[in-house]
XYZ file of C-alpha atoms in Angstrom:
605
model
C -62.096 -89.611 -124.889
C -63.045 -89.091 -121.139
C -63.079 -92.451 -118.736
C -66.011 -93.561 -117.548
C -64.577 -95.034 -114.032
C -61.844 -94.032 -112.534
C -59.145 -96.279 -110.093
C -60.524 -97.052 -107.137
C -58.221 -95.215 -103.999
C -56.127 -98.548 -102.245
C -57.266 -99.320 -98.948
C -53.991 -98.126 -96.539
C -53.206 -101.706 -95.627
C -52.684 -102.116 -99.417
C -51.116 -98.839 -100.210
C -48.449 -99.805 -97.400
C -48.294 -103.375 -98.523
C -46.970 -101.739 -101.903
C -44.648 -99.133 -100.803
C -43.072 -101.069 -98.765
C -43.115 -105.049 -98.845
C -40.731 -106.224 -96.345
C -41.843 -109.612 -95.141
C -40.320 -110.918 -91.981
C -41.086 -114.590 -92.973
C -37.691 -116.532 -91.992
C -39.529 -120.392 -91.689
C -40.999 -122.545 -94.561
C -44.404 -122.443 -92.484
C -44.206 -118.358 -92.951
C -43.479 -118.476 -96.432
C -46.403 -120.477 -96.985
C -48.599 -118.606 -95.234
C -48.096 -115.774 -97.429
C -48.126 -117.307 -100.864
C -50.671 -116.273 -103.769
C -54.158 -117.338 -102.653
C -56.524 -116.451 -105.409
C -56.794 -120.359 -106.646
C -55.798 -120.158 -110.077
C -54.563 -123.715 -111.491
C -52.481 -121.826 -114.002
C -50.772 -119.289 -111.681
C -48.612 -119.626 -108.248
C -46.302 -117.642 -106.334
C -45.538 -115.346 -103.608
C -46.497 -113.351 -101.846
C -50.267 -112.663 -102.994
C -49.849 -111.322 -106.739
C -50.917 -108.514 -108.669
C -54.790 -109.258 -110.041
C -54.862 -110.457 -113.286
C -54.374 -108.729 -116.328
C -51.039 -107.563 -115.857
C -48.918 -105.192 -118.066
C -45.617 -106.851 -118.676
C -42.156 -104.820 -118.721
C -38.888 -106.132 -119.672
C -37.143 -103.101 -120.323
C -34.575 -102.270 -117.433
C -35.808 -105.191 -115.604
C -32.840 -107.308 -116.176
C -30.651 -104.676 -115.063
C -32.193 -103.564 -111.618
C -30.945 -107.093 -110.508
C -27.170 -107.833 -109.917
C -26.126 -110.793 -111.441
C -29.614 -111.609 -113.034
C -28.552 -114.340 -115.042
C -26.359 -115.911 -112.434
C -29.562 -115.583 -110.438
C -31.707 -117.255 -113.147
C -29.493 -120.360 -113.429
C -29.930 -120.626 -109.846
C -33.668 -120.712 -110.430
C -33.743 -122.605 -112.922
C -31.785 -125.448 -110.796
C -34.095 -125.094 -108.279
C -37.119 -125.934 -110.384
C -35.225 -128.449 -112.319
C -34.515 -130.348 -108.862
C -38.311 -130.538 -108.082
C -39.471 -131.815 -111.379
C -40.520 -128.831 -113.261
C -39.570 -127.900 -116.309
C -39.067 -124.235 -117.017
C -39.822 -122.788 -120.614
C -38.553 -119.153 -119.836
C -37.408 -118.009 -116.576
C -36.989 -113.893 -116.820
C -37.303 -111.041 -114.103
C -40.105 -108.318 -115.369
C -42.118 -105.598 -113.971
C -45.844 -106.736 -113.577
C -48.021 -103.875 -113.519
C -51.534 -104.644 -112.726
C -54.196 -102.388 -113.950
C -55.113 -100.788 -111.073
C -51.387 -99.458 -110.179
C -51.545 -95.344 -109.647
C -49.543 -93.156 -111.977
C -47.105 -92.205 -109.202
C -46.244 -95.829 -108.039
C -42.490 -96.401 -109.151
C -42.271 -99.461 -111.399
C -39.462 -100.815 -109.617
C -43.005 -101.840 -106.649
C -43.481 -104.657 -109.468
C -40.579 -106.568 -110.293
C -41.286 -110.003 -110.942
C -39.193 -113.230 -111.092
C -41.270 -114.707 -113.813
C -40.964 -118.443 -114.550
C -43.201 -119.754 -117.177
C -43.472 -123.776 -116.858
C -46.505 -126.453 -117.716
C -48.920 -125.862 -115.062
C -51.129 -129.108 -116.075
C -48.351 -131.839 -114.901
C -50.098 -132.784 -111.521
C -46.877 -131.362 -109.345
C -46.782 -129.166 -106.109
C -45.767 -125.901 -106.607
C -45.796 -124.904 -102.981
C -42.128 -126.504 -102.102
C -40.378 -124.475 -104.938
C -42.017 -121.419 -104.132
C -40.462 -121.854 -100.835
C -37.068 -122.576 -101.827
C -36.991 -119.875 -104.230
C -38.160 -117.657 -101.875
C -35.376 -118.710 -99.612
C -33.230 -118.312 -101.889
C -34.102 -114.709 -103.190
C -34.399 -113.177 -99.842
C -30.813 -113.511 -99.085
C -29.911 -111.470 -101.896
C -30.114 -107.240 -101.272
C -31.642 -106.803 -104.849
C -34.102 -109.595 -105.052
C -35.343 -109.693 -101.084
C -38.350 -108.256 -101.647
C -39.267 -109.083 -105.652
C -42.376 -111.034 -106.274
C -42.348 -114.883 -107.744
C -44.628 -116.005 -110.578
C -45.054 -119.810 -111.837
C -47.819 -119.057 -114.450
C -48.317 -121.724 -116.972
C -46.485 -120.526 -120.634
C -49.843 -121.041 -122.440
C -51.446 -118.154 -119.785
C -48.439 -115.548 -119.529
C -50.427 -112.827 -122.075
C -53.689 -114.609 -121.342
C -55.787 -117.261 -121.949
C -57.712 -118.712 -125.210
C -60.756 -117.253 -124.993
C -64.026 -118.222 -127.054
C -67.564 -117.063 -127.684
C -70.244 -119.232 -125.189
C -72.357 -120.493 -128.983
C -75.890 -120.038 -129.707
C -76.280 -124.273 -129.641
C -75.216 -124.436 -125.771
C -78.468 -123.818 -124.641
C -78.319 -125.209 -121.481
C -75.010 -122.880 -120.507
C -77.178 -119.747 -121.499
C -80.288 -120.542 -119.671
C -78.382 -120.998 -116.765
C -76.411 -117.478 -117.348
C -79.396 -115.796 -115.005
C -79.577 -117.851 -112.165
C -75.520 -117.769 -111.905
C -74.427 -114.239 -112.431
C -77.377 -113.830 -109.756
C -75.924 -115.782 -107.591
C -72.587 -114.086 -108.049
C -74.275 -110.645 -107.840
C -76.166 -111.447 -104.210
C -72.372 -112.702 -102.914
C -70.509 -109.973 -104.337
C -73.205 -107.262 -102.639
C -72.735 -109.159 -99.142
C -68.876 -107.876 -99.069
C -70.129 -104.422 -100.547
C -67.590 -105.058 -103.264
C -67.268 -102.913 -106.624
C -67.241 -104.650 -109.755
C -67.553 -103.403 -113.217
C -68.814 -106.340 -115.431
C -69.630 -109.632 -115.863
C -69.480 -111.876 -118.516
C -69.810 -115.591 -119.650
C -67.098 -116.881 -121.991
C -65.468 -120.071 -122.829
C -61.352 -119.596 -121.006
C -58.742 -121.949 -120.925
C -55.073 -122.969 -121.562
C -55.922 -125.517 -123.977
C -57.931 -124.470 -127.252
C -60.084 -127.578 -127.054
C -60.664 -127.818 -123.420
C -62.220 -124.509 -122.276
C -64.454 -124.315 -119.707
C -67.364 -122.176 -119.076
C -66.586 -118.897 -116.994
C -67.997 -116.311 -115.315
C -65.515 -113.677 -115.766
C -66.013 -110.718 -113.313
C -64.095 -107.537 -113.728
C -63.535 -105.409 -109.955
C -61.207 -102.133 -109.821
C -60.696 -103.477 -106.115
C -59.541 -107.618 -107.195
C -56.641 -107.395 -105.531
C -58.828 -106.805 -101.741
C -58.583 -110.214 -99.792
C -62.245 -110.032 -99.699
C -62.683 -111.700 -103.269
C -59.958 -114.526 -102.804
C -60.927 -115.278 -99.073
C -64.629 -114.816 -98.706
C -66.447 -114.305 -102.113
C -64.696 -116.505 -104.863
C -64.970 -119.422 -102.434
C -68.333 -119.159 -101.330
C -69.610 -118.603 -105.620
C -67.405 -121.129 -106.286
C -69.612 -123.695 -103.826
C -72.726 -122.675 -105.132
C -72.240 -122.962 -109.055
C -70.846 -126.445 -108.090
C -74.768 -127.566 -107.544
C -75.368 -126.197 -110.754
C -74.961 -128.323 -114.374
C -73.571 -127.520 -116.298
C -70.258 -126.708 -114.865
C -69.010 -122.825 -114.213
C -65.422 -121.809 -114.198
C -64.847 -118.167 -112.174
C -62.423 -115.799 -112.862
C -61.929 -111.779 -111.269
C -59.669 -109.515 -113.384
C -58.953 -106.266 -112.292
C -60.178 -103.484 -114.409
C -60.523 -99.557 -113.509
C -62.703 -98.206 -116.640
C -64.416 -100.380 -119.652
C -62.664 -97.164 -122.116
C -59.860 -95.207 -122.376
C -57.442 -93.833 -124.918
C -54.094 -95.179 -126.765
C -51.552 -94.079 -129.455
C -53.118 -94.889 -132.559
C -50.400 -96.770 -134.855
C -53.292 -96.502 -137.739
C -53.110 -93.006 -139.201
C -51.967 -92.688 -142.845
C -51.836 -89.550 -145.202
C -55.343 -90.912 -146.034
C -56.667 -89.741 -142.675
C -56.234 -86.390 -143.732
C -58.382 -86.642 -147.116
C -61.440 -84.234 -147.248
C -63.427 -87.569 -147.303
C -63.501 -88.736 -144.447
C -64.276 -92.835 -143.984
C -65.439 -95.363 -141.491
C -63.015 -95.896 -138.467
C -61.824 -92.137 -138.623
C -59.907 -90.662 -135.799
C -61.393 -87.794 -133.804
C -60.813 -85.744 -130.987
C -62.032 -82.241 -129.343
C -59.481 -79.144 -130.587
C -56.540 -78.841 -128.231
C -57.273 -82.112 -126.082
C -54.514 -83.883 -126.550
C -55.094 -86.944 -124.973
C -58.444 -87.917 -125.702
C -59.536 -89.292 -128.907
C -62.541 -91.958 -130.728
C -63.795 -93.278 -133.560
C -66.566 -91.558 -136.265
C -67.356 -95.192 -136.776
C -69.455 -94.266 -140.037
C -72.135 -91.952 -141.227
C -75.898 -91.831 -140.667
C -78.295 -89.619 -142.929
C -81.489 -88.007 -142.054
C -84.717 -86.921 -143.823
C -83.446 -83.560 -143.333
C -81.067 -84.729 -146.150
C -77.952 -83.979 -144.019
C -75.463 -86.698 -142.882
C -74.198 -86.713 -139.348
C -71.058 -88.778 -138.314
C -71.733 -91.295 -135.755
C -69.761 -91.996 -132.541
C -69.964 -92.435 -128.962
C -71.359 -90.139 -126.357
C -68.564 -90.544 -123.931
C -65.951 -90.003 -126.490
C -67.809 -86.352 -127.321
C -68.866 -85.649 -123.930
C -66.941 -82.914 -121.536
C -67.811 -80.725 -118.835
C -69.557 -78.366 -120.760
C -72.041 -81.721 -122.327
C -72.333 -82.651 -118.940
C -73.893 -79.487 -118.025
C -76.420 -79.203 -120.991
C -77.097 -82.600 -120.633
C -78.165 -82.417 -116.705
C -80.287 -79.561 -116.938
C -82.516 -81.231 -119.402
C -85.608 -83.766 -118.059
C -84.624 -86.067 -120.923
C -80.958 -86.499 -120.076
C -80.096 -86.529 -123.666
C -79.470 -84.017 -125.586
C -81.401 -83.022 -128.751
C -80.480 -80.771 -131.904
C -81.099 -77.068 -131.775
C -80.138 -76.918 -127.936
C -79.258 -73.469 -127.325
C -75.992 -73.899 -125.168
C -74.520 -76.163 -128.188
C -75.909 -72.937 -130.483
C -74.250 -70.349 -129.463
C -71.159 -72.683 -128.306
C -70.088 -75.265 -130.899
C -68.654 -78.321 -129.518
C -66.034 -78.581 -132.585
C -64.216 -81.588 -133.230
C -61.197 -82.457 -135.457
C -60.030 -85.221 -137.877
C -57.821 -86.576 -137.351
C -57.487 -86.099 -133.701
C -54.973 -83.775 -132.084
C -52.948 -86.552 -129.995
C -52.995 -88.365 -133.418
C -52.010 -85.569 -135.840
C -49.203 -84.784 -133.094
C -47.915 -88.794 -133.028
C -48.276 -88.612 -137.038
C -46.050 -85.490 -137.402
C -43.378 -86.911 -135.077
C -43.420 -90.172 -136.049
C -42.234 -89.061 -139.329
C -40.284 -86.045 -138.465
C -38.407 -88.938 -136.785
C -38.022 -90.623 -140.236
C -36.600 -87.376 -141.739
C -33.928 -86.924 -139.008
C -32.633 -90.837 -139.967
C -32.464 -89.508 -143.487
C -30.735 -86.627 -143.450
C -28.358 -88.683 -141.752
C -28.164 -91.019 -144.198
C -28.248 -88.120 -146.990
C -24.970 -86.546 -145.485
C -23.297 -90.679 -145.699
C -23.828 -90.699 -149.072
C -27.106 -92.834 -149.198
C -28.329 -92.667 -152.673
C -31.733 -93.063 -151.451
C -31.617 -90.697 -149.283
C -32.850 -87.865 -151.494
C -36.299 -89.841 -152.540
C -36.708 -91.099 -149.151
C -36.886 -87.186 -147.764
C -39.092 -86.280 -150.819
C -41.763 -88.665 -149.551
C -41.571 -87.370 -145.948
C -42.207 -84.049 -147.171
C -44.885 -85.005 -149.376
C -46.115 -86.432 -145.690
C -45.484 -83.829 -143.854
C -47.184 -81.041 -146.276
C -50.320 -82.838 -146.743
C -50.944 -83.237 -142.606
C -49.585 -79.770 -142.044
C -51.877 -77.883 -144.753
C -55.203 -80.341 -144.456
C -58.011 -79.099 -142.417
C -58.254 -80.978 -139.931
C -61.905 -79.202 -138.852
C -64.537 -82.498 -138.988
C -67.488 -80.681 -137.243
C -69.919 -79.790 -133.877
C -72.304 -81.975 -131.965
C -75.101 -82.164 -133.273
C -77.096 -84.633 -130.476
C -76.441 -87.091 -127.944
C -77.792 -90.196 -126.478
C -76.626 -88.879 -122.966
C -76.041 -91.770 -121.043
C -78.948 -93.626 -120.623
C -80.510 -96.866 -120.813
C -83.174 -98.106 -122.887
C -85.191 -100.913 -121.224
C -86.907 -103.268 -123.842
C -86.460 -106.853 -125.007
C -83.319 -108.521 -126.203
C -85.117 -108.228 -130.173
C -87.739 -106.513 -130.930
C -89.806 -107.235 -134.097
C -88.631 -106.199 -137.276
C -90.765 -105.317 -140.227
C -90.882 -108.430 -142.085
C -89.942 -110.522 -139.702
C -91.315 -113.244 -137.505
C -92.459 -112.931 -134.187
C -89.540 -113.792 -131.625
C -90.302 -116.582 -129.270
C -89.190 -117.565 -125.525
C -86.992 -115.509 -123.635
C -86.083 -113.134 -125.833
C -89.210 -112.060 -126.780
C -90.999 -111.467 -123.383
C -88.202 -110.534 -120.947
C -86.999 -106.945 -120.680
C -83.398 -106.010 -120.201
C -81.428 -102.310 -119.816
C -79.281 -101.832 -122.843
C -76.837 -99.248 -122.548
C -77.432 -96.259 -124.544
C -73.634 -94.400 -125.691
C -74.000 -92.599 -129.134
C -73.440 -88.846 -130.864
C -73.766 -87.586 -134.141
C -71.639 -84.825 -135.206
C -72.762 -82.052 -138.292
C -70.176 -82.405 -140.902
C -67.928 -79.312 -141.342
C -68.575 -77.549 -145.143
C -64.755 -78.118 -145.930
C -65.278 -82.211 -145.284
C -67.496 -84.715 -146.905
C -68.258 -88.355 -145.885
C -68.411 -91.571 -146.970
C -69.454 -94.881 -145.552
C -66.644 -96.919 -147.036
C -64.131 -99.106 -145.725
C -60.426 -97.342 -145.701
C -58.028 -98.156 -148.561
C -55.438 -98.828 -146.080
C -54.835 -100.858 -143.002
C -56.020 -104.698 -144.117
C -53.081 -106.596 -144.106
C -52.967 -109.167 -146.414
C -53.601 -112.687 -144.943
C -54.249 -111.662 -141.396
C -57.450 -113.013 -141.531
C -60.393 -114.841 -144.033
C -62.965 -112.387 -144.067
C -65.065 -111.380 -146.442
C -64.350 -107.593 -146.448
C -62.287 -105.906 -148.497
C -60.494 -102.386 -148.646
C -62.720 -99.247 -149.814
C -66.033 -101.993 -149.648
C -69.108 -99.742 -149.486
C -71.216 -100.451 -146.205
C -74.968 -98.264 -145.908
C -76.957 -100.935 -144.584
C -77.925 -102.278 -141.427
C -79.639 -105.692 -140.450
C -81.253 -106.654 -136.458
C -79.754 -109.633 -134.422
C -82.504 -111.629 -135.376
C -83.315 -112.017 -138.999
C -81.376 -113.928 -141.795
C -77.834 -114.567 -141.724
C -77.321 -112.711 -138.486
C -79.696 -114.276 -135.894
C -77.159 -114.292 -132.811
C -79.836 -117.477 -131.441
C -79.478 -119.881 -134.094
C -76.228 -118.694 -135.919
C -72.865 -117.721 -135.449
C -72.462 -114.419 -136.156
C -68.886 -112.913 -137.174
C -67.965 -109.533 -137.056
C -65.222 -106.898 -138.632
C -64.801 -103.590 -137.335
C -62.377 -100.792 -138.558
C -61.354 -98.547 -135.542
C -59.080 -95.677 -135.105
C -56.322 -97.320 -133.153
C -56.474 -101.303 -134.117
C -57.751 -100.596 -137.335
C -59.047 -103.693 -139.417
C -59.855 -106.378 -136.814
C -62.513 -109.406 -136.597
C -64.141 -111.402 -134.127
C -67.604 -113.411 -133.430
C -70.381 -112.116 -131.302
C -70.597 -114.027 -127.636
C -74.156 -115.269 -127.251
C -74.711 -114.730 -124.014
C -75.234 -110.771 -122.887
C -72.597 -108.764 -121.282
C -74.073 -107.111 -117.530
C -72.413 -103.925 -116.440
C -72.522 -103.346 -112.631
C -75.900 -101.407 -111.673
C -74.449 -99.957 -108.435
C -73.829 -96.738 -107.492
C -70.834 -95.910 -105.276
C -70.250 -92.589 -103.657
C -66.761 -90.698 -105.234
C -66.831 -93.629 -107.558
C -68.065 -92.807 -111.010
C -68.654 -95.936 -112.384
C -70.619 -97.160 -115.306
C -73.936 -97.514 -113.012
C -73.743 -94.176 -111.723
C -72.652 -92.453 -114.811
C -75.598 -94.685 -116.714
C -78.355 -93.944 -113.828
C -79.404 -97.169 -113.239
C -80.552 -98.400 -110.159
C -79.688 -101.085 -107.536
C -81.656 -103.715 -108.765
C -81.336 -104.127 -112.492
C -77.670 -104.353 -114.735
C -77.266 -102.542 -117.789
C -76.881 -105.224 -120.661
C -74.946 -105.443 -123.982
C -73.144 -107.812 -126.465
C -69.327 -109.051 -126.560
C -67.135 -109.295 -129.089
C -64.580 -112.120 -128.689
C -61.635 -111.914 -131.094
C -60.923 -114.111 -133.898
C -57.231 -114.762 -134.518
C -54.270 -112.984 -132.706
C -54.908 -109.378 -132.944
C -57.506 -107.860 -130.112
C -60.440 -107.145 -131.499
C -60.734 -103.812 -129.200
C -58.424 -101.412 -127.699
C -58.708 -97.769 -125.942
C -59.778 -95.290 -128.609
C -61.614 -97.730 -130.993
C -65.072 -96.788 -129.071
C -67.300 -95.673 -131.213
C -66.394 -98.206 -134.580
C -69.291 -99.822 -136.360
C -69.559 -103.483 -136.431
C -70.016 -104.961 -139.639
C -71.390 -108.725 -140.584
C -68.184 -110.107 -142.074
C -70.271 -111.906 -145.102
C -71.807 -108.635 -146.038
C -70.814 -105.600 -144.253
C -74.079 -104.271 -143.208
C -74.059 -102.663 -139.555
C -74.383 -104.866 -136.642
C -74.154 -102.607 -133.731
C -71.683 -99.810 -131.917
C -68.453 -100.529 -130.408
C -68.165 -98.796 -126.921
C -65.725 -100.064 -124.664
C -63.446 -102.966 -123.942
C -63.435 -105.795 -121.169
C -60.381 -107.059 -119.305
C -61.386 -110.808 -120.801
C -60.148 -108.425 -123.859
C -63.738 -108.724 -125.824
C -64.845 -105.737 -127.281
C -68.359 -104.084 -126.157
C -71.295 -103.914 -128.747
C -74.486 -101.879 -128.512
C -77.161 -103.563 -131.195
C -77.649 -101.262 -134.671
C -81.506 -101.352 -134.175
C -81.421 -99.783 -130.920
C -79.413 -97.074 -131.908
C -80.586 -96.057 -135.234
C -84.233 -95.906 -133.068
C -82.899 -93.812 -130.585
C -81.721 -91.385 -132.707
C -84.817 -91.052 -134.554
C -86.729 -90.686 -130.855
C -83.907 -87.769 -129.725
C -83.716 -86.000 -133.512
C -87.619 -86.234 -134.261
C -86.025 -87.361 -138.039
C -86.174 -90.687 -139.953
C -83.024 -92.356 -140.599
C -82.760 -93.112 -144.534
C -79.415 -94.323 -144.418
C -78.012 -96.812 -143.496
C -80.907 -98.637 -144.697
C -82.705 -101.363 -143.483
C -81.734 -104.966 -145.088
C -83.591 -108.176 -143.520
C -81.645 -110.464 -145.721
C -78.129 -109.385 -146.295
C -76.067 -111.156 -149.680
């Protein structure tokens, strides 16, 4: 699946700053001076820290430090002496998202101390000692120090703004405006913006304009723009939280943990993994399976997880900038695909070629098992080996593009939408591909057999549920303005997961920056209007998204009719929706053919 943004190159100052991060502070005054600045309540230390989210790594952490946990009694004294209580007290590497392959980890190592960052204490004296402290030591001298509040170490509780807070979404305009105009004054990049309810505290979440930057870790944001947006949403009611998390791409690619000898059936299902031949590193989701009146189905996806340089081209030399069936480059040139994917079928075949080295061991001990154990790994192993793995070609593509049009349009049957909605346009992404089925496979849209685990959440589908209808955002039990609307999803690298849609739209970053292909350049819009599109907050504790689940259908979780597209993830960790009605229309503009399934249902049971 090719990235649609790319890391942004450090400035020097911060390349050096990394390489090499030998502060001369010697007095309190200095240490001060260069402690964390970006005003989180939640998080403290020194020197300025890595942007948030942050990749945690224990793993040889422990061990780079001499006498770590004579070290960590020492810090723990430390804190204990001014009052605050430490839950955990650890030394990591934090690696923020927007390190470069080629950084050593060792740049990151973290003294992490997880403590109760609501008690109304100073943090700034204990940051100080420890920092005195540490930088007598060889091996610590130039580590960072984190106090982040136990409740935020792998993020914060994070809810859906609800359709009933109407004053908090008819205020969304007017503030991610004003934090558009600030950001533009610093000719800052930033990737998206969202509004979401954040917090440490289930109950008490505020709010939040959540902006995601491949540059948040520039001074710019935490000493010019955060403050000044900050002072201008506090004349606004209600009140707005603001947050910057670094991201470098809103998709990207995993190991998938999902893949079963099911995968490799002849039927393929929703959530399938697939991947061009011989890329092994990229790979998607056929999130399920769209029929035309030509009486053919066509696997549906995402156009970035199909596209490569060879789309590109067909795609540019076109006036539509899409790309339509019968296009004589794809003719004579199949863009094949397999499923499972080859970075997938490779991790399968390892993973339990792994499995049959442990029993052969156990086989030559004596293990009594060990002879049925091997049986079933070669049972495994044959079926992957021997399936054909050849899903099919592009058939079209969406291109990227937008589609400018109101937030719902009308729906046959339906009433007329009122207010906002009705009369305001907005650009909605456009990201989908449908892919001819290969003779050797057939299709299905049916939930897998595998993957739900039992009691990991109350939902209302069920393994192998049939799913060939699709309902609009505004009609019966799925009108995202006067209900709330929860969501399933079965993707090929989280699998089953669920989570509710967020009321208020999703912008992504209009702006186009030169040797920066970001989601405004790659989408063509201009400087003046963002792209749009719906998130998916998470219900539970297992991420609703991750890299590789792009192009998953959402289902209603009452009845499993299609919601919308999954495209991309946010740093906030909400997945990225595209609405069902805009698709399924585009496809009919770019094929010339009538979608007959999925079908249209206005009142889902």
């Amino acid at each position: 699946m090719q990235r649609l943004g790319s890391p942004t190159p450090l400035s020097a100052a911060e390349a050096a700053r990394r390489k090499k991060r030998r502060f001369q502070s010697r007095s309190d005054e200095e240490i001060e001076a260069e402690m964390d600045n970006r005003g989180l309540s939640y998080r403290h230390g020194w020197p300025l820290l890595p942007p948030l989210p942050v990749q945690t790594v224990t793993r040889g952490a422990t061990l780079a430090v001499h006498n770590a946990a004579q070290h960590l009694g020492t810090v723990q004294d430390i804190l204990l002496a001014q009052r605050i209580h430490t839950y955990d007290a650890f030394f990591a590497y934090r690696v923020p998202n927007d390190a470069s392959y080629d950084e050593p980890i060792e740049a990151f190592l973290t003294l992490v101390a997880t403590v109760n960052a609501a008690v109304p204490v100073t943090f700034v004296a204990p940051i100080i000692q420890l920092r005195q402290y540490l930088k007598t030591q060889e091996e610590t001298r130039d580590i960072f120090i984190e106090l982040i509040d136990y409740r935020a170490i792998y993020g914060l509780f994070t809810f859906p703004i609800r359709h009933k807070e109407t004053a908090i979404l008819e205020a969304w305009d007017q503030v991610s405006n004003i934090a558009e105009t600030e950001i533009a004054k610093f000719n800052e990049k930033w990737l998206s913006m969202e509004l979401l309810h954040r917090g440490l505290m289930e109950h008490h979440c505020s709010p939040t304009v959540v902006i995601t930057s491949p540059s948040a870790g520039n001074n710019a944001w935490t000493q010019a723009i955060l403050p000044v947006i900050r002072q201008r949403l506090r004349n606004l009611t209600p009140l707005f939280d603001l947050e910057v998390m670094c991201a470098t791409t809103l998709v990207g690619v995993r190991k998938s943990d999902t893949l079963s000898v099911e995968s490799y059936a002849k039927t393929v299902v929703m959530g399938g993994s697939i991947g061009i031949p011989n890329d092994t590193k990229h790979a998607g989701t056929v999130g399920g399976f769209v029929k035309l009146s030509d009486g053919k189905t066509y696997g549906l996806t995402n156009h970035h997880v199909v596209r490569d340089g060879l789309v590109d081209e067909v795609i540019k030399a076109t006036n539509e900038n899409y790309l339509k069936p019968g296009q004589m480059e794809m003719s004579t040139n199949p863009h094949r695909f397999n499923s499972p994917a080859d970075c997938d079928h490779t991790s399968f075949i390892e993973q339990w070629k792994e499995q049959e080295e442990i029993w052969e061991k156990q086989k030559n001990k004596g293990n009594a098992l060990a002879v049925t154990e091997l049986t079933t790994i070669q049972t495994q192993l044959n079926k992957a080996n021997q399936s054909s793995r050849d899903f099919g070609t592009l058939f079209a593509s969406s291109g990227p593009r937008v589609m400018e049009r109101p937030e719902f349009l009308r729906q046959p049957g339906s009433a007329q939408p009122k207010g906002k909605a009705a009369s305001t346009n907005v650009n909605f992404l456009l990201d989908w591909a449908l892919l001819e089925i290969a003779p050797s496979r057939s299709v299905e849209n049916k939930l897998p057999n595998t993957g739900m685990r039992p009691n990991a959440m109350a939902t209302h589908l069920v393994k192998g549920q049939l799913c060939n209808t699709w309902t609009p955002l505004d009609s019966g039990k799925t009108h995202i303005k006067r209900d709330e609307v929860q969501v399933g999803k079965h993707g090929r690298t989280t699998g089953y997961t669920f989570g509710t849609i967020n009321s208020a739209l999703t912008k992504i970053n209009p702006k186009v920056e030169s040797g920066w292909e970001n989601f405004g350049k790659v989408y063509h819009l201009d400087s003046s209007t963002a792209g749009v599109c719906y998130s998916i907050i998470r219900r539970g504790k297992s991420d609703f998204v991750d890299s590789g689940d792009s192009g998953s259908v959402v289902l209603h979780d009452d009845t499993g009719t299609w919601l919308g597209l999954l495209f991309g993830e946010n740093a906030s960790g909400s997945g990225l929706m595209l609405p069902m009605d805009l698709i399924l229309k585009d496809i009919q503009n770019v094929t010339g053919l009538a979608v007959t399934e999925p079908r249209l249902d206005m009142n889902p049971s």
